[in-house]
PDB file of C-alpha atoms in Angstrom:
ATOM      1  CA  UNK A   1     -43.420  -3.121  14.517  1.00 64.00           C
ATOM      2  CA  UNK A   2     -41.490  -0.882  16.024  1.00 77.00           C
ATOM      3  CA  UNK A   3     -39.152  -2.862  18.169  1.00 85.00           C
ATOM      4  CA  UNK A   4     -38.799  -5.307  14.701  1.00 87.00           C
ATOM      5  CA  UNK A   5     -37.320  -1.761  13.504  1.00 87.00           C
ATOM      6  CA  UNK A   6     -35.032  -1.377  16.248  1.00 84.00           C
ATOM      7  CA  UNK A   7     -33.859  -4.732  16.676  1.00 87.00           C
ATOM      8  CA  UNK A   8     -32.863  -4.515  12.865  1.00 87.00           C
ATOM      9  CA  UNK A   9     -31.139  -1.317  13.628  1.00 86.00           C
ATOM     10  CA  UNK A  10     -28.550  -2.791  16.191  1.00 88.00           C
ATOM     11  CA  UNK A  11     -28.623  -5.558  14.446  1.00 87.00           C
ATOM     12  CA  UNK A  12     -27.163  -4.227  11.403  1.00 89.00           C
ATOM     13  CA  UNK A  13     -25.246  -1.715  13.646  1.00 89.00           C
ATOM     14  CA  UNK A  14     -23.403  -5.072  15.645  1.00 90.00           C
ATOM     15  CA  UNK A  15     -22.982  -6.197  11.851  1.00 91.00           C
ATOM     16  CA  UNK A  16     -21.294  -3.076  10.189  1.00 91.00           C
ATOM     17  CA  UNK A  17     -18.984  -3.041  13.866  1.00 89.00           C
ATOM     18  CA  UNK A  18     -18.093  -6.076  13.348  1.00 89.00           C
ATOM     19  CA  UNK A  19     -16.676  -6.132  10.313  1.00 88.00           C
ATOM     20  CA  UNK A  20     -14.732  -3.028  10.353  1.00 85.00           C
ATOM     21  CA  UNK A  21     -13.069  -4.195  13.530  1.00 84.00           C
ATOM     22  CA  UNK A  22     -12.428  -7.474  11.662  1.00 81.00           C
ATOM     23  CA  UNK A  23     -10.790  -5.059   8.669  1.00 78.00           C
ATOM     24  CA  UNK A  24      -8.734  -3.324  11.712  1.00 78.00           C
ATOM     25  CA  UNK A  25      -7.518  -6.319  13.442  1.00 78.00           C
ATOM     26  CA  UNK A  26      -6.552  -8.068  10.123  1.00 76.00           C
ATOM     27  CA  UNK A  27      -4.654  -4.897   8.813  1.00 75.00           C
ATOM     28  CA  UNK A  28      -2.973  -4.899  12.328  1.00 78.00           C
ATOM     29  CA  UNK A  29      -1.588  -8.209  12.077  1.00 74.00           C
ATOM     30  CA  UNK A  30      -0.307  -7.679   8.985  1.00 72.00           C
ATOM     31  CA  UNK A  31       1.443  -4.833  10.362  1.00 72.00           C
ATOM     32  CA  UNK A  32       2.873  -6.889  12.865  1.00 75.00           C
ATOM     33  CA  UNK A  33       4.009 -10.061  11.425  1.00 72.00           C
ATOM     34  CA  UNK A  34       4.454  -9.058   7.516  1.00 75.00           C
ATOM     35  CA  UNK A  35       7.854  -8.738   5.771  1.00 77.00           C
ATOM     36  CA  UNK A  36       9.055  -5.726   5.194  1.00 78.00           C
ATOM     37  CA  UNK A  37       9.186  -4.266   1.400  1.00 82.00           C
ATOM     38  CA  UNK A  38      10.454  -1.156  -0.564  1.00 80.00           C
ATOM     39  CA  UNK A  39       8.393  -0.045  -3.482  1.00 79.00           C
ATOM     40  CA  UNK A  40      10.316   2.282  -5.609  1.00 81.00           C
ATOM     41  CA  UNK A  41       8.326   5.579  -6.097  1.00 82.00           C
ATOM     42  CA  UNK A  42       8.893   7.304  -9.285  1.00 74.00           C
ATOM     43  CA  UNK A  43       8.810  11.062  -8.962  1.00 58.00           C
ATOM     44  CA  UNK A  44       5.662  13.255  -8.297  1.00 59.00           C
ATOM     45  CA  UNK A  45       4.384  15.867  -6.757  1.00 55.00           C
ATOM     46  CA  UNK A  46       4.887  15.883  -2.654  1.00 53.00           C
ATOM     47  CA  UNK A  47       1.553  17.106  -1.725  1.00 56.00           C
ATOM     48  CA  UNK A  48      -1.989  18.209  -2.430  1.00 55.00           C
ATOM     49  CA  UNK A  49      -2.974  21.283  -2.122  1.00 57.00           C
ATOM     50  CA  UNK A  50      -6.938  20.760  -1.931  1.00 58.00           C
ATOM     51  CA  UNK A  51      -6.272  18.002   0.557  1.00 60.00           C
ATOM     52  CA  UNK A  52      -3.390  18.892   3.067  1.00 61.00           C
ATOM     53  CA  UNK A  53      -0.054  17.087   3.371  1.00 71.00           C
ATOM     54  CA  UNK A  54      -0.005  13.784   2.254  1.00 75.00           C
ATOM     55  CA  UNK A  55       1.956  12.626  -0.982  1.00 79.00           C
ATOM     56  CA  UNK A  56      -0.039  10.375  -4.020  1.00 79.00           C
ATOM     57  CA  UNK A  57       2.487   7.339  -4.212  1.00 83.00           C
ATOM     58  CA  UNK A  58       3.229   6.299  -8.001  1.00 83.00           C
ATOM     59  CA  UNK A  59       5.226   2.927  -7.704  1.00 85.00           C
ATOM     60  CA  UNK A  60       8.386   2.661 -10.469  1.00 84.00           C
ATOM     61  CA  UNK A  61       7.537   0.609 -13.398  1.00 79.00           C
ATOM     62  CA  UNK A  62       9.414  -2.158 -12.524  1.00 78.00           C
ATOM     63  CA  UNK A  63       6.667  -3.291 -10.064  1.00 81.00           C
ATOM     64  CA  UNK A  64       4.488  -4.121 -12.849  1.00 82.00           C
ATOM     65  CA  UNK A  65       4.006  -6.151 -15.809  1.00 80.00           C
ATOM     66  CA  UNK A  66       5.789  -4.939 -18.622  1.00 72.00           C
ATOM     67  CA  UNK A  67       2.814  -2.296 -20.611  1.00 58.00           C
ATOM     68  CA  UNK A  68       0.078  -3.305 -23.264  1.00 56.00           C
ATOM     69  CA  UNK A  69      -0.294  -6.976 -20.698  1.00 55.00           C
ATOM     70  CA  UNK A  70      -2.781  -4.914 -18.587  1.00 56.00           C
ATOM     71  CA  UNK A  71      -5.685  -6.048 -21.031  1.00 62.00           C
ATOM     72  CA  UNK A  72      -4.034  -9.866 -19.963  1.00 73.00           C
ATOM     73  CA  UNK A  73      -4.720  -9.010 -16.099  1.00 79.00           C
ATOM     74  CA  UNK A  74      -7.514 -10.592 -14.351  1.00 82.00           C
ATOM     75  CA  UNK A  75      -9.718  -7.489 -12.059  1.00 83.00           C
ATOM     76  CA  UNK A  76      -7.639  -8.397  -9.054  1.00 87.00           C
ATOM     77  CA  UNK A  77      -5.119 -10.874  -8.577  1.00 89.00           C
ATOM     78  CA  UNK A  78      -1.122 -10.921  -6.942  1.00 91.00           C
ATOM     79  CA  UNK A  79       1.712 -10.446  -8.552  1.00 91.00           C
ATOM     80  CA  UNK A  80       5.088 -12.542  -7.578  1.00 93.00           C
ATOM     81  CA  UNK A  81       7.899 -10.093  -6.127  1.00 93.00           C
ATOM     82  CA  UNK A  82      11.645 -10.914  -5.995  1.00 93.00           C
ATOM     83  CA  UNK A  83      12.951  -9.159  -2.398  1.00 92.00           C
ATOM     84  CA  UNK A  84      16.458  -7.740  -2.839  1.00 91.00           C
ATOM     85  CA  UNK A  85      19.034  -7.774   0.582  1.00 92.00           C
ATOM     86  CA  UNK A  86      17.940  -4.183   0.962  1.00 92.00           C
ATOM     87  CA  UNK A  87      13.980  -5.474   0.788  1.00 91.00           C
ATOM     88  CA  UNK A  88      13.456  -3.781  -2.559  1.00 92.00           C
ATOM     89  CA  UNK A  89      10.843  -5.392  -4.599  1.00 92.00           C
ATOM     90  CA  UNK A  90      11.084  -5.980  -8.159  1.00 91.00           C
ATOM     91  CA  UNK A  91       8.401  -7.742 -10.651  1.00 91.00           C
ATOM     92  CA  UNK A  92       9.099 -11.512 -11.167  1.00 91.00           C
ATOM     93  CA  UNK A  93       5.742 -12.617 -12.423  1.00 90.00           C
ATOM     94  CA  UNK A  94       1.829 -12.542 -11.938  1.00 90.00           C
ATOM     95  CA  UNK A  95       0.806 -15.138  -9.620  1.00 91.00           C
ATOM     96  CA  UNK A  96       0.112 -18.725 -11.529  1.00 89.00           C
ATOM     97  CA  UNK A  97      -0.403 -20.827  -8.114  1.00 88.00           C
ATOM     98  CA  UNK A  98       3.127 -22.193  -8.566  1.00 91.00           C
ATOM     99  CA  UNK A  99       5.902 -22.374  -5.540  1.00 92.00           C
ATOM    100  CA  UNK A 100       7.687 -19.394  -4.667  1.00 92.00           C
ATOM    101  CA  UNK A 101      11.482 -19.227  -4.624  1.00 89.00           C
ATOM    102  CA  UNK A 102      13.281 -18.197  -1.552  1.00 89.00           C
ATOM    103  CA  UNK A 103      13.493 -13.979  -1.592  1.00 90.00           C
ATOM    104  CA  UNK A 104       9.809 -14.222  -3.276  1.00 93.00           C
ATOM    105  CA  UNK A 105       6.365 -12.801  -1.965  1.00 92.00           C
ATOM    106  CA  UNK A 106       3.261 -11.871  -3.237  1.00 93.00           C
ATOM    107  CA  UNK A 107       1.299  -8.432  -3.509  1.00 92.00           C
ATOM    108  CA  UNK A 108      -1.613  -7.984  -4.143  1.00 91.00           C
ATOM    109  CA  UNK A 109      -3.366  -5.900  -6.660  1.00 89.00           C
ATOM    110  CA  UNK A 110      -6.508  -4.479  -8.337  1.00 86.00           C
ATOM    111  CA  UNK A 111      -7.086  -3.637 -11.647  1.00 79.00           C
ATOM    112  CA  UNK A 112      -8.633   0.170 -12.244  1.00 70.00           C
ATOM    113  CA  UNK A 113     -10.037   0.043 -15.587  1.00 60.00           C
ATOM    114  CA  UNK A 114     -11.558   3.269 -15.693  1.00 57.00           C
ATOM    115  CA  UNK A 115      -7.788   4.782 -15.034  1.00 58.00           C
ATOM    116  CA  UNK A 116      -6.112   2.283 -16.961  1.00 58.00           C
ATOM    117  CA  UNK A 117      -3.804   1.573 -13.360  1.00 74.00           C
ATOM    118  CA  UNK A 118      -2.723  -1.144 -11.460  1.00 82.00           C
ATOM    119  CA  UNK A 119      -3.143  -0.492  -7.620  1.00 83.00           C
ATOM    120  CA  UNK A 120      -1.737  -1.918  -5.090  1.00 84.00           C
ATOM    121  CA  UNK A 121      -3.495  -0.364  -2.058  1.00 78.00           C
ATOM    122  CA  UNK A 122      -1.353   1.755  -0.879  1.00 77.00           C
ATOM    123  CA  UNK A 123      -1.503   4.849  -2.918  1.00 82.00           C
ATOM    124  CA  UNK A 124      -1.092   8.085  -1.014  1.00 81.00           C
ATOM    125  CA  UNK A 125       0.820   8.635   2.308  1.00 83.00           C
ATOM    126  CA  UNK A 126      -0.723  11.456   5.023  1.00 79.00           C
ATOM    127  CA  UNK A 127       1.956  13.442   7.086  1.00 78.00           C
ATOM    128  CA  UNK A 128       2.021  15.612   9.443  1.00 77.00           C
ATOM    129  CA  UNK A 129       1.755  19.757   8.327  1.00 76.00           C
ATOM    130  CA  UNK A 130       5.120  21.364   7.767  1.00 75.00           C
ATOM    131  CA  UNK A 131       6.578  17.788   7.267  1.00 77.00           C
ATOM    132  CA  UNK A 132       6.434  18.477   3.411  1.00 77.00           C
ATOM    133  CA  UNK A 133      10.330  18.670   3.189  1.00 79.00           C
ATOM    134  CA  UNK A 134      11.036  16.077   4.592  1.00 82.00           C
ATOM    135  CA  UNK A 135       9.323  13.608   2.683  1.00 82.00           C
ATOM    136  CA  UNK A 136      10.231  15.487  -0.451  1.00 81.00           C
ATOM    137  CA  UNK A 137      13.175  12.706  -0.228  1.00 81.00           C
ATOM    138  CA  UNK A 138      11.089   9.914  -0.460  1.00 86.00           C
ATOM    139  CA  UNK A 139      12.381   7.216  -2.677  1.00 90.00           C
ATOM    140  CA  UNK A 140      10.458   4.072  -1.559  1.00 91.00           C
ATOM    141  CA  UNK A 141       7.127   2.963  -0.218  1.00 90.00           C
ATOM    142  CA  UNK A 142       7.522   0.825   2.703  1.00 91.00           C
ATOM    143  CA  UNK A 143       5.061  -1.445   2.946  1.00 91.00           C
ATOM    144  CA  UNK A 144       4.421  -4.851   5.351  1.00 91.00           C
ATOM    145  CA  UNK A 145       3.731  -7.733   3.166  1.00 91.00           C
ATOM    146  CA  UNK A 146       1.497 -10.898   4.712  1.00 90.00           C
ATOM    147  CA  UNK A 147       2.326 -14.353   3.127  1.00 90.00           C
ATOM    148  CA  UNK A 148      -1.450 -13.967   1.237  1.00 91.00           C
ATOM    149  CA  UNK A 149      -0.314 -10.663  -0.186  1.00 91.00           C
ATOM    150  CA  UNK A 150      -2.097  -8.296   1.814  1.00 91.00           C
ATOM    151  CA  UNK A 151      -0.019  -5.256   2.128  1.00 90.00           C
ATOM    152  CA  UNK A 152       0.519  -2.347   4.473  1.00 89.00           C
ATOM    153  CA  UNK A 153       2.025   1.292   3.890  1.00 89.00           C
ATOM    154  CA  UNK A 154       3.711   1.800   6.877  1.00 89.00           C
ATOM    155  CA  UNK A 155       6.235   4.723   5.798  1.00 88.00           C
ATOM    156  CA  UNK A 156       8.029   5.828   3.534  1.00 90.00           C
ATOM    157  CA  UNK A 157      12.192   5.488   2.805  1.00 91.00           C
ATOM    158  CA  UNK A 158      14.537   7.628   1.441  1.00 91.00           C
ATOM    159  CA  UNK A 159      17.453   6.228  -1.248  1.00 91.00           C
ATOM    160  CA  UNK A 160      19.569   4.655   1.556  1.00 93.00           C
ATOM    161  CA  UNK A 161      16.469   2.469   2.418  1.00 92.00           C
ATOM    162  CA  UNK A 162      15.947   4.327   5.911  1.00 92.00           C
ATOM    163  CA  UNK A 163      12.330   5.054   6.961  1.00 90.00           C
ATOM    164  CA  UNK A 164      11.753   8.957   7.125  1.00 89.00           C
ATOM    165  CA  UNK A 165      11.049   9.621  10.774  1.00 87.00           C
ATOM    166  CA  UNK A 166       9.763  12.971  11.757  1.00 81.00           C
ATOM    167  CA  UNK A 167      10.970  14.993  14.825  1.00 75.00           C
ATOM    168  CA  UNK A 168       8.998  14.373  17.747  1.00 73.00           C
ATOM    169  CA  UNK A 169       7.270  17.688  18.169  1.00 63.00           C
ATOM    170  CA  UNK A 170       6.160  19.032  21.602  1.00 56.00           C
ATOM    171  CA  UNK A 171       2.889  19.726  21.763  1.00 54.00           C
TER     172      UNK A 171
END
């Protein structure tokens, strides 16, 4: 009885591994070999002060459907994104299955009834302490975008579209 127990135990250990390395490896590819994209952010407050220095990302309305089609949405689903020549993203459509034109992708989303908001993900960004003024000029999410629509937040960009690098500190 005992060894049943056990062998269940790493069983459902070499299970639980597994597919979090599965989530890691997949993430990493998208990293890797998505598309860049620039989510407009629309203004909010840089940090949390309960959780330490990261920023809650609130994309621009122009990444969604226009308001009131929410109730239209399925739970999760992609939306179609136009790509701009500086890789900013803009709503075209939600995803019907048909072709996509030439600077199109899709993203990804879920549905969060119980907030009434569309997520895509990627909703707050962790840097490191005393970076707060830095990213205070954060205009865009940058995010890696896989042909399925899986997405990424890599960074974050300010209005000329560069990512916000931190100074290397010495430690």
């Amino acid at each position: 009885m005992r060894s049943t127990t056990n062998l269940l135990a790493i069983a459902g250990l070499v299970i639980i591994l597994g597919a979090a390395n599965f989530v890691i490896f997949d993430r990493q590819a998208v990293v890797e070999s998505g598309r860049p994209v620039l989510l407009e952010l629309r203004p909010a407050d840089p940090r949390s002060l309960m959780q330490g220095d990261y920023m809650v990302l609130r994309y621009h309305d122009r990444l969604f459907p226009t308001s009131g089609s929410d109730d239209d949405l399925p739970r999760t689903g992609a939306f179609v994104i136009s790509v701009d020549e500086n890789n900013v993203a803009s709503f075209k459509r939600v995803d019907d299955g048909s072709e996509l034109g030439s600077n199109e992708l899709l993203l990804k989303y879920k549905l969060r009834y119980e907030k009434g908001r569309i997520r895509l993900g990627a909703e707050s960004y962790f840097f490191q302490e005393g970076n707060a003024s830095l990213f205070n000029a954060a205009r865009y999410g940058v995010l890696h975008v896989a042909q399925n629509g899986t997405s990424v937040l890599i960074g974050l960009a300010d209005e000329n579209h560069q990512l916000i690098q931190p100074p290397e500190r010495d430690e």
